[in-house]
PDB file of C-alpha atoms and ligand atoms in Angstrom:
ATOM      1  CA  UNK H 634       3.701  -2.574 -13.780  1.00  0.00           C
ATOM      2  CA  UNK H 635       0.633  -0.448 -12.847  1.00  0.00           C
ATOM      3  CA  UNK H 636      -0.447   0.124 -16.486  1.00  0.00           C
ATOM      4  CA  UNK H 637       0.820  -0.558 -20.046  1.00  0.00           C
ATOM      5  CA  UNK H 638       2.599   2.853 -20.016  1.00  0.00           C
ATOM      6  CA  UNK H 639       4.030   2.354 -16.518  1.00  0.00           C
ATOM      7  CA  UNK H 640       7.543   1.147 -15.698  1.00  0.00           C
ATOM      8  CA  UNK H 641       8.399  -2.551 -15.936  1.00  0.00           C
ATOM      9  CA  UNK H 642       9.318  -4.454 -12.776  1.00  0.00           C
ATOM     10  CA  UNK H 643      12.919  -4.490 -13.975  1.00  0.00           C
ATOM     11  CA  UNK H 644      12.929  -0.721 -14.520  1.00  0.00           C
ATOM     12  CA  UNK H 645      11.526  -0.188 -11.020  1.00  0.00           C
ATOM     13  CA  UNK H 646      14.217  -2.444  -9.553  1.00  0.00           C
ATOM     14  CA  UNK H 647      16.988  -0.522 -11.349  1.00  0.00           C
ATOM     15  CA  UNK H 648      15.480   2.739 -10.104  1.00  0.00           C
ATOM     16  CA  UNK H 649      15.350   1.473  -6.533  1.00  0.00           C
ATOM     17  CA  UNK H 650      19.030   0.506  -6.678  1.00  0.00           C
ATOM     18  CA  UNK H 651      20.008   4.065  -7.698  1.00  0.00           C
ATOM     19  CA  UNK H 652      20.270   7.272  -5.674  1.00  0.00           C
ATOM     20  CA  UNK H 653      16.982   9.159  -5.204  1.00  0.00           C
ATOM     21  CA  UNK H 654      17.654  11.798  -7.881  1.00  0.00           C
ATOM     22  CA  UNK H 655      19.070   9.309 -10.398  1.00  0.00           C
ATOM     23  CA  UNK H 656      16.211   6.925  -9.635  1.00  0.00           C
ATOM     24  CA  UNK H 657      13.678   9.619 -10.467  1.00  0.00           C
ATOM     25  CA  UNK H 658      15.597  10.587 -13.598  1.00  0.00           C
ATOM     26  CA  UNK H 659      15.143   6.988 -14.758  1.00  0.00           C
ATOM     27  CA  UNK H 660      11.503   6.775 -13.715  1.00  0.00           C
ATOM     28  CA  UNK H 661      10.484  10.195 -15.095  1.00  0.00           C
ATOM     29  CA  UNK H 662       9.084   9.162 -18.519  1.00  0.00           C
ATOM     30  CA  UNK H 663       6.746   6.628 -16.890  1.00  0.00           C
ATOM     31  CA  UNK H 664       6.150   8.476 -13.606  1.00  0.00           C
ATOM     32  CA  UNK H 665       2.694   9.845 -14.440  1.00  0.00           C
ATOM     33  CA  UNK H 666       1.522   6.268 -15.028  1.00  0.00           C
ATOM     34  CA  UNK H 667       2.477   5.132 -11.536  1.00  0.00           C
ATOM     35  CA  UNK H 668       0.588   5.482  -8.236  1.00  0.00           C
ATOM     36  CA  UNK H 669       3.519   7.601  -6.976  1.00  0.00           C
ATOM     37  CA  UNK H 670       2.148  10.627  -8.828  1.00  0.00           C
ATOM     38  CA  UNK H 671      -0.335  12.366  -6.527  1.00  0.00           C
ATOM     39  CA  UNK H 672      -3.864  11.658  -7.837  1.00  0.00           C
ATOM     40  CA  UNK H 673      -5.907  14.572  -9.164  1.00  0.00           C
ATOM     41  CA  UNK H 674      -8.737  14.083  -6.645  1.00  0.00           C
ATOM     42  CA  UNK H 675      -6.218  14.565  -3.845  1.00  0.00           C
ATOM     43  CA  UNK H 676      -4.853  17.703  -5.507  1.00  0.00           C
ATOM     44  CA  UNK H 677      -8.359  19.064  -6.104  1.00  0.00           C
ATOM     45  CA  UNK H 678      -9.314  18.474  -2.466  1.00  0.00           C
ATOM     46  CA  UNK H 679      -6.199  20.365  -1.393  1.00  0.00           C
ATOM     47  CA  UNK H 680      -6.955  23.257  -3.757  1.00  0.00           C
ATOM     48  CA  UNK H 681     -10.532  23.453  -2.441  1.00  0.00           C
ATOM     49  CA  UNK H 682      -9.317  23.486   1.174  1.00  0.00           C
ATOM     50  CA  UNK H 683      -6.776  26.230   0.420  1.00  0.00           C
ATOM     51  CA  UNK H 684      -9.058  28.432  -1.695  1.00  0.00           C
ATOM     52  CA  UNK H 685     -10.650  30.285   1.260  1.00  0.00           C
ATOM     53  CA  UNK H 686      -7.134  31.152   2.513  1.00  0.00           C
ATOM     54  CA  UNK H 687      -6.137  32.776  -0.806  1.00  0.00           C
ATOM     55  CA  UNK H 688      -5.637  34.263  -3.240  1.00  0.00           C
ATOM     56  CA  UNK H 689      -1.845  34.147  -3.133  1.00  0.00           C
ATOM     57  CA  UNK H 690       0.727  35.942  -5.270  1.00  0.00           C
ATOM     58  CA  UNK H 691       3.646  33.515  -5.562  1.00  0.00           C
ATOM     59  CA  UNK H 692       3.448  29.755  -5.039  1.00  0.00           C
ATOM     60  CA  UNK H 693       6.116  27.064  -4.827  1.00  0.00           C
ATOM     61  CA  UNK H 694       5.642  23.325  -5.344  1.00  0.00           C
ATOM     62  CA  UNK H 695       8.400  21.698  -3.281  1.00  0.00           C
ATOM     63  CA  UNK H 696       9.678  18.421  -4.790  1.00  0.00           C
ATOM     64  CA  UNK H 697       7.391  19.058  -7.739  1.00  0.00           C
ATOM     65  CA  UNK H 698       8.289  15.978  -9.811  1.00  0.00           C
ATOM     66  CA  UNK H 699       6.425  16.154 -13.116  1.00  0.00           C
ATOM     67  CA  UNK H 700       4.375  19.103 -11.882  1.00  0.00           C
ATOM     68  CA  UNK H 701       1.326  17.595 -10.183  1.00  0.00           C
ATOM     69  CA  UNK H 702       1.137  20.434  -7.641  1.00  0.00           C
ATOM     70  CA  UNK H 703       0.522  23.012 -10.371  1.00  0.00           C
ATOM     71  CA  UNK H 704      -3.072  21.808 -10.365  1.00  0.00           C
ATOM     72  CA  UNK H 705      -3.271  23.242  -6.840  1.00  0.00           C
ATOM     73  CA  UNK H 706      -1.147  26.354  -7.304  1.00  0.00           C
ATOM     74  CA  UNK H 707      -2.463  27.570 -10.661  1.00  0.00           C
ATOM     75  CA  UNK H 708      -5.989  28.502  -9.525  1.00  0.00           C
ATOM     76  CA  UNK H 709      -4.698  30.047  -6.285  1.00  0.00           C
ATOM     77  CA  UNK H 710      -1.632  32.091  -7.297  1.00  0.00           C
ATOM     78  CA  UNK H 711      -1.921  35.276  -9.353  1.00  0.00           C
ATOM     79  CA  UNK H 712       1.674  36.234 -10.147  1.00  0.00           C
ATOM     80  CA  UNK H 713       4.247  33.441  -9.968  1.00  0.00           C
ATOM     81  CA  UNK H 714       4.271  29.630 -10.103  1.00  0.00           C
ATOM     82  CA  UNK H 715       7.481  27.757  -9.358  1.00  0.00           C
ATOM     83  CA  UNK H 716       8.332  24.085  -9.073  1.00  0.00           C
ATOM     84  CA  UNK H 717      11.554  22.871  -7.487  1.00  0.00           C
ATOM     85  CA  UNK H 718      13.010  19.361  -7.669  1.00  0.00           C
ATOM     86  CA  UNK H 719      16.487  17.863  -7.788  1.00  0.00           C
ATOM     87  CA  UNK H 720      15.735  15.388 -10.576  1.00  0.00           C
ATOM     88  CA  UNK H 721      16.519  16.894 -13.977  1.00  0.00           C
ATOM     89  CA  UNK H 722      14.497  14.108 -15.605  1.00  0.00           C
ATOM     90  CA  UNK H 723      11.347  14.929 -13.635  1.00  0.00           C
ATOM     91  CA  UNK H 724      11.764  18.661 -14.288  1.00  0.00           C
ATOM     92  CA  UNK H 725      12.138  18.037 -18.030  1.00  0.00           C
ATOM     93  CA  UNK H 726       8.770  16.279 -18.036  1.00  0.00           C
ATOM     94  CA  UNK H 727       7.209  19.099 -15.995  1.00  0.00           C
ATOM     95  CA  UNK H 728       8.548  21.705 -18.412  1.00  0.00           C
ATOM     96  CA  UNK H 729       7.305  19.756 -21.443  1.00  0.00           C
ATOM     97  CA  UNK H 730       3.719  19.600 -20.140  1.00  0.00           C
ATOM     98  CA  UNK H 731       1.152  22.179 -21.230  1.00  0.00           C
ATOM     99  CA  UNK H 732       1.039  24.988 -18.638  1.00  0.00           C
ATOM    100  CA  UNK H 733      -2.340  25.729 -17.036  1.00  0.00           C
ATOM    101  CA  UNK H 734      -4.387  28.111 -19.207  1.00  0.00           C
ATOM    102  CA  UNK H 735      -4.787  31.700 -18.141  1.00  0.00           C
ATOM    103  CA  UNK H 736      -2.315  31.817 -15.240  1.00  0.00           C
ATOM    104  CA  UNK H 737       1.347  32.800 -14.940  1.00  0.00           C
ATOM    105  CA  UNK H 738       3.858  30.646 -16.814  1.00  0.00           C
ATOM    106  CA  UNK H 739       5.502  28.184 -14.409  1.00  0.00           C
ATOM    107  CA  UNK H 740       9.235  28.302 -13.730  1.00  0.00           C
ATOM    108  CA  UNK H 741      11.109  25.055 -13.021  1.00  0.00           C
ATOM    109  CA  UNK H 742      14.135  25.186 -10.750  1.00  0.00           C
ATOM    110  CA  UNK H 743      16.586  22.352 -10.166  1.00  0.00           C
ATOM    111  CA  UNK H 744      17.670  22.409  -6.519  1.00  0.00           C
ATOM    112  CA  UNK H 745      17.846  20.242  -3.441  1.00  0.00           C
ATOM    113  CA  UNK H 746      14.992  20.958  -1.040  1.00  0.00           C
ATOM    114  CA  UNK H 747      17.559  20.877   1.769  1.00  0.00           C
ATOM    115  CA  UNK H 748      19.331  23.902   0.236  1.00  0.00           C
ATOM    116  CA  UNK H 749      16.681  26.022  -1.457  1.00  0.00           C
ATOM    117  CA  UNK H 750      17.851  29.042  -3.477  1.00  0.00           C
ATOM    118  CA  UNK H 751      14.969  31.254  -2.259  1.00  0.00           C
ATOM    119  CA  UNK H 752      14.511  33.810   0.531  1.00  0.00           C
ATOM    120  CA  UNK H 753      11.213  35.571   1.294  1.00  0.00           C
ATOM    121  CA  UNK H 754      10.031  34.730  -2.212  1.00  0.00           C
ATOM    122  CA  UNK H 755       6.670  32.951  -1.779  1.00  0.00           C
ATOM    123  CA  UNK H 756       3.442  33.338   0.121  1.00  0.00           C
ATOM    124  CA  UNK H 757       2.396  29.719  -0.461  1.00  0.00           C
ATOM    125  CA  UNK H 758       4.516  26.558  -0.498  1.00  0.00           C
ATOM    126  CA  UNK H 759       2.882  23.170  -1.115  1.00  0.00           C
ATOM    127  CA  UNK H 760       4.380  19.711  -1.323  1.00  0.00           C
ATOM    128  CA  UNK H 761       2.962  16.324  -2.295  1.00  0.00           C
ATOM    129  CA  UNK H 762       4.211  12.803  -1.904  1.00  0.00           C
ATOM    130  CA  UNK H 763       7.854  13.573  -1.159  1.00  0.00           C
ATOM    131  CA  UNK H 764       8.425  13.662   2.599  1.00  0.00           C
ATOM    132  CA  UNK H 765       9.241   9.962   2.750  1.00  0.00           C
ATOM    133  CA  UNK H 766      12.495  10.896   1.008  1.00  0.00           C
ATOM    134  CA  UNK H 767      13.748  12.807   4.060  1.00  0.00           C
ATOM    135  CA  UNK H 768      15.076  11.168   7.193  1.00  0.00           C
ATOM    136  CA  UNK H 769      13.555  12.458  10.455  1.00  0.00           C
ATOM    137  CA  UNK H 770      16.899  14.082  11.301  1.00  0.00           C
ATOM    138  CA  UNK H 771      16.691  16.098   8.054  1.00  0.00           C
ATOM    139  CA  UNK H 772      13.230  17.500   8.831  1.00  0.00           C
ATOM    140  CA  UNK H 773      14.302  20.506  10.952  1.00  0.00           C
ATOM    141  CA  UNK H 774      16.695  21.615   8.191  1.00  0.00           C
ATOM    142  CA  UNK H 775      14.081  21.065   5.491  1.00  0.00           C
ATOM    143  CA  UNK H 776      11.444  23.064   7.372  1.00  0.00           C
ATOM    144  CA  UNK H 777      13.975  25.832   8.044  1.00  0.00           C
ATOM    145  CA  UNK H 778      14.559  26.058   4.279  1.00  0.00           C
ATOM    146  CA  UNK H 779      10.826  26.390   3.608  1.00  0.00           C
ATOM    147  CA  UNK H 780      10.507  28.970   6.389  1.00  0.00           C
ATOM    148  CA  UNK H 781      13.266  31.009   4.753  1.00  0.00           C
ATOM    149  CA  UNK H 782      11.686  30.692   1.298  1.00  0.00           C
ATOM    150  CA  UNK H 783       8.365  32.082   2.577  1.00  0.00           C
ATOM    151  CA  UNK H 784       7.500  35.706   3.181  1.00  0.00           C
ATOM    152  CA  UNK H 785       6.458  36.571   6.745  1.00  0.00           C
ATOM    153  CA  UNK H 786       2.870  35.350   7.144  1.00  0.00           C
ATOM    154  CA  UNK H 787       3.310  32.885   4.264  1.00  0.00           C
ATOM    155  CA  UNK H 788       1.713  29.450   4.328  1.00  0.00           C
ATOM    156  CA  UNK H 789       3.299  25.997   4.032  1.00  0.00           C
ATOM    157  CA  UNK H 790       0.562  23.472   3.270  1.00  0.00           C
ATOM    158  CA  UNK H 791       0.761  19.755   2.635  1.00  0.00           C
ATOM    159  CA  UNK H 792      -1.398  16.678   3.016  1.00  0.00           C
ATOM    160  CA  UNK H 793      -0.404  14.078   5.548  1.00  0.00           C
ATOM    161  CA  UNK H 794      -1.757  10.551   5.731  1.00  0.00           C
ATOM    162  CA  UNK H 795      -3.375   9.310   8.906  1.00  0.00           C
ATOM    163  CA  UNK H 796      -1.570   6.186  10.100  1.00  0.00           C
ATOM    164  CA  UNK H 797      -3.592   3.050   9.276  1.00  0.00           C
ATOM    165  CA  UNK H 798      -4.655   0.943  12.266  1.00  0.00           C
ATOM    166  CA  UNK H 799      -2.542  -2.103  13.088  1.00  0.00           C
ATOM    167  CA  UNK H 800      -5.423  -4.318  11.907  1.00  0.00           C
ATOM    168  CA  UNK H 801      -5.271  -2.839   8.389  1.00  0.00           C
ATOM    169  CA  UNK H 802      -3.370  -4.593   5.583  1.00  0.00           C
ATOM    170  CA  UNK H 803      -1.932  -1.127   4.733  1.00  0.00           C
ATOM    171  CA  UNK H 804      -0.226  -0.992   8.115  1.00  0.00           C
ATOM    172  CA  UNK H 805       1.632  -4.206   7.363  1.00  0.00           C
ATOM    173  CA  UNK H 806       2.332  -3.292   3.730  1.00  0.00           C
ATOM    174  CA  UNK H 807       3.962  -0.013   4.812  1.00  0.00           C
ATOM    175  CA  UNK H 808       5.882  -1.665   7.631  1.00  0.00           C
ATOM    176  CA  UNK H 809       7.084  -4.360   5.204  1.00  0.00           C
ATOM    177  CA  UNK H 810       8.149  -1.780   2.604  1.00  0.00           C
ATOM    178  CA  UNK H 811      10.051   0.303   5.163  1.00  0.00           C
ATOM    179  CA  UNK H 812      11.738  -2.839   6.522  1.00  0.00           C
ATOM    180  CA  UNK H 813      12.815  -3.877   3.024  1.00  0.00           C
ATOM    181  CA  UNK H 814      14.209  -0.381   2.355  1.00  0.00           C
ATOM    182  CA  UNK H 815      16.184  -0.461   5.609  1.00  0.00           C
ATOM    183  CA  UNK H 816      17.771  -3.766   4.566  1.00  0.00           C
ATOM    184  CA  UNK H 817      18.431  -2.408   1.071  1.00  0.00           C
ATOM    185  CA  UNK H 818      20.070   0.721   2.476  1.00  0.00           C
ATOM    186  CA  UNK H 819      22.187  -1.269   4.915  1.00  0.00           C
ATOM    187  CA  UNK H 820      23.541  -3.407   2.075  1.00  0.00           C
ATOM    188  CA  UNK H 821      23.695  -1.149  -0.972  1.00  0.00           C
ATOM    189  CA  UNK H 822      25.198   2.223  -1.925  1.00  0.00           C
ATOM    190  CA  UNK H 823      24.029   4.805  -2.839  1.00  0.00           C
ATOM    191  CA  UNK H 824      21.078   4.788  -0.431  1.00  0.00           C
ATOM    192  CA  UNK H 825      17.548   5.290  -1.714  1.00  0.00           C
ATOM    193  CA  UNK H 826      15.765   7.046   1.138  1.00  0.00           C
ATOM    194  CA  UNK H 827      12.037   6.341   0.958  1.00  0.00           C
ATOM    195  CA  UNK H 828      10.085   5.375   4.034  1.00  0.00           C
ATOM    196  CA  UNK H 829       6.335   5.498   4.642  1.00  0.00           C
ATOM    197  CA  UNK H 830       6.310   5.596   8.414  1.00  0.00           C
ATOM    198  CA  UNK H 831       8.831   8.316   9.288  1.00  0.00           C
ATOM    199  CA  UNK H 832       6.521  11.348   9.032  1.00  0.00           C
ATOM    200  CA  UNK H 833       4.049  11.194  11.952  1.00  0.00           C
ATOM    201  CA  UNK H 834       1.955  14.309  12.498  1.00  0.00           C
ATOM    202  CA  UNK H 835       3.007  14.842  16.128  1.00  0.00           C
ATOM    203  CA  UNK H 836       6.733  14.923  15.295  1.00  0.00           C
ATOM    204  CA  UNK H 837       6.123  16.977  12.160  1.00  0.00           C
ATOM    205  CA  UNK H 838       4.101  19.526  14.143  1.00  0.00           C
ATOM    206  CA  UNK H 839       6.895  19.821  16.715  1.00  0.00           C
ATOM    207  CA  UNK H 840       9.557  20.290  14.038  1.00  0.00           C
ATOM    208  CA  UNK H 841       7.438  22.893  12.228  1.00  0.00           C
ATOM    209  CA  UNK H 842       6.918  24.809  15.470  1.00  0.00           C
ATOM    210  CA  UNK H 843      10.651  24.665  16.208  1.00  0.00           C
ATOM    211  CA  UNK H 844      11.344  26.093  12.729  1.00  0.00           C
ATOM    212  CA  UNK H 845       9.102  29.084  13.491  1.00  0.00           C
ATOM    213  CA  UNK H 846       5.712  28.013  12.104  1.00  0.00           C
ATOM    214  CA  UNK H 847       2.283  28.327  13.695  1.00  0.00           C
ATOM    215  CA  UNK H 848       0.631  24.977  12.939  1.00  0.00           C
ATOM    216  CA  UNK H 849      -3.120  24.637  12.629  1.00  0.00           C
ATOM    217  CA  UNK H 850      -4.262  22.062  15.172  1.00  0.00           C
ATOM    218  CA  UNK H 851      -7.457  21.085  13.379  1.00  0.00           C
ATOM    219  CA  UNK H 852      -5.585  20.394  10.154  1.00  0.00           C
ATOM    220  CA  UNK H 853      -6.224  16.677  10.063  1.00  0.00           C
ATOM    221  CA  UNK H 854      -9.944  17.180   9.372  1.00  0.00           C
ATOM    222  CA  UNK H 855      -9.493  19.406   6.368  1.00  0.00           C
ATOM    223  CA  UNK H 856      -9.439  16.873   3.546  1.00  0.00           C
ATOM    224  CA  UNK H 857     -12.747  15.065   4.003  1.00  0.00           C
ATOM    225  CA  UNK H 858     -13.238  14.964   0.236  1.00  0.00           C
ATOM    226  CA  UNK H 859     -10.623  12.249  -0.220  1.00  0.00           C
ATOM    227  CA  UNK H 860     -12.659   9.868   1.853  1.00  0.00           C
ATOM    228  CA  UNK H 861     -12.912   8.283   5.229  1.00  0.00           C
ATOM    229  CA  UNK H 862     -12.153   4.839   6.472  1.00  0.00           C
ATOM    230  CA  UNK H 863     -14.886   2.336   7.308  1.00  0.00           C
ATOM    231  CA  UNK H 864     -14.673   3.442  10.961  1.00  0.00           C
ATOM    232  CA  UNK H 865     -15.354   7.060   9.898  1.00  0.00           C
ATOM    233  CA  UNK H 866     -11.866   8.394  10.624  1.00  0.00           C
ATOM    234  CA  UNK H 867     -10.212  10.575   7.927  1.00  0.00           C
ATOM    235  CA  UNK H 868      -7.630   8.957   5.632  1.00  0.00           C
ATOM    236  CA  UNK H 869      -5.609  12.149   5.394  1.00  0.00           C
ATOM    237  CA  UNK H 870      -5.509  15.743   6.513  1.00  0.00           C
ATOM    238  CA  UNK H 871      -3.998  19.016   5.470  1.00  0.00           C
ATOM    239  CA  UNK H 872      -1.234  20.533   7.563  1.00  0.00           C
ATOM    240  CA  UNK H 873      -1.347  24.340   7.526  1.00  0.00           C
ATOM    241  CA  UNK H 874       1.859  25.874   8.854  1.00  0.00           C
ATOM    242  CA  UNK H 875       2.081  29.647   8.778  1.00  0.00           C
ATOM    243  CA  UNK H 876       5.387  31.502   8.997  1.00  0.00           C
ATOM    244  CA  UNK H 877       4.946  33.514  12.148  1.00  0.00           C
TER     245      UNK H 877
HETATM  246  C1  SAM T1362       7.026  10.691  -5.339  1.00  0.00           C
HETATM  247  S1  SAM T1362       7.689  12.045  -6.238  1.00  0.00           S
HETATM  248  C2  SAM T1362       6.358  13.225  -6.043  1.00  0.00           C
HETATM  249  C3  SAM T1362       6.299  14.194  -7.186  1.00  0.00           C
HETATM  250  C4  SAM T1362       5.114  15.154  -7.160  1.00  0.00           C
HETATM  251  N1  SAM T1362       5.210  16.051  -6.042  1.00  0.00           N
HETATM  252  C5  SAM T1362       3.800  14.403  -7.126  1.00  0.00           C
HETATM  253  O1  SAM T1362       3.105  14.481  -6.118  1.00  0.00           O
HETATM  254  O2  SAM T1362       3.459  13.749  -8.107  1.00  0.00           O
HETATM  255  C6  SAM T1362       8.942  12.696  -5.174  1.00  0.00           C
HETATM  256  C7  SAM T1362       9.750  13.815  -5.821  1.00  0.00           C
HETATM  257  O3  SAM T1362      10.588  14.388  -4.809  1.00  0.00           O
HETATM  258  C8  SAM T1362      11.829  14.717  -5.399  1.00  0.00           C
HETATM  259  N2  SAM T1362      12.830  14.823  -4.334  1.00  0.00           N
HETATM  260  C9  SAM T1362      13.163  13.887  -3.420  1.00  0.00           C
HETATM  261  N3  SAM T1362      14.117  14.354  -2.595  1.00  0.00           N
HETATM  262  C10 SAM T1362      14.387  15.621  -3.001  1.00  0.00           C
HETATM  263  C11 SAM T1362      15.279  16.633  -2.545  1.00  0.00           C
HETATM  264  N4  SAM T1362      16.102  16.430  -1.499  1.00  0.00           N
HETATM  265  N5  SAM T1362      15.292  17.826  -3.189  1.00  0.00           N
HETATM  266  C12 SAM T1362      14.473  18.048  -4.254  1.00  0.00           C
HETATM  267  N6  SAM T1362      13.611  17.117  -4.741  1.00  0.00           N
HETATM  268  C13 SAM T1362      13.564  15.919  -4.114  1.00  0.00           C
HETATM  269  C14 SAM T1362      12.088  13.584  -6.377  1.00  0.00           C
HETATM  270  O4  SAM T1362      13.034  13.926  -7.364  1.00  0.00           O
HETATM  271  C15 SAM T1362      10.661  13.367  -6.935  1.00  0.00           C
HETATM  272  O5  SAM T1362      10.443  14.145  -8.084  1.00  0.00           O
END
């Protein structure tokens, strides 16, 4: 599927019938050849939007997978680069990749994002493509963990997709995927939590504020570089949540 190096349909099915961490362990060798890896143009747009807010000393890529977020952190962070993920398979791939030239050597930490082993350690936390793995009820706890991992004044930044209009095929594709996952999770153990439509900006902003973040209100205009829809509205934005 996706490309000759990507996973086969059978491999994807086996992954989807596993737990999230085991599923990613299985997918890891082929992950960079799937659309699930955040594309470079998206990462570069994020780095460009964050550059005027830096430089930073220590950066964390939350749910780092094979290390895509390093492309954002490396040019922005002077002293420390860390990636955290709970899939040992994904982390092994991240560690095997060539580190970015000239910057600090990245450290890879295996941990659950809902129980991070960090306190006041970072002034920038980024995350890409992973929030669909958290149920809405888990969000306050997740954001509290990030808040604790940041130094006072530190920044939590992540892209968020604008919801497609109901007339768009994407709307129905995402609704169909989420529906299929709900059926799968009702019938099969362990669950594989992955939903596209459980991370709306308004609820995310409220949960961030409740966790102690100041959230930038104009954030959804910040990623113009990744393109606009035919009606001119942005496809995605950048949430900027600062630890108060
Ligand atoms: C779609 S991948 C995204 C990887 C990478 N950030 C990227 O953009 O290419 C989602 C990643 O989140 C990780 N993940 C999901 N739930 C997690 C949790 N509770 N704690 C730590 N990592 C988690 C998975 O192991 C996987 O590597």
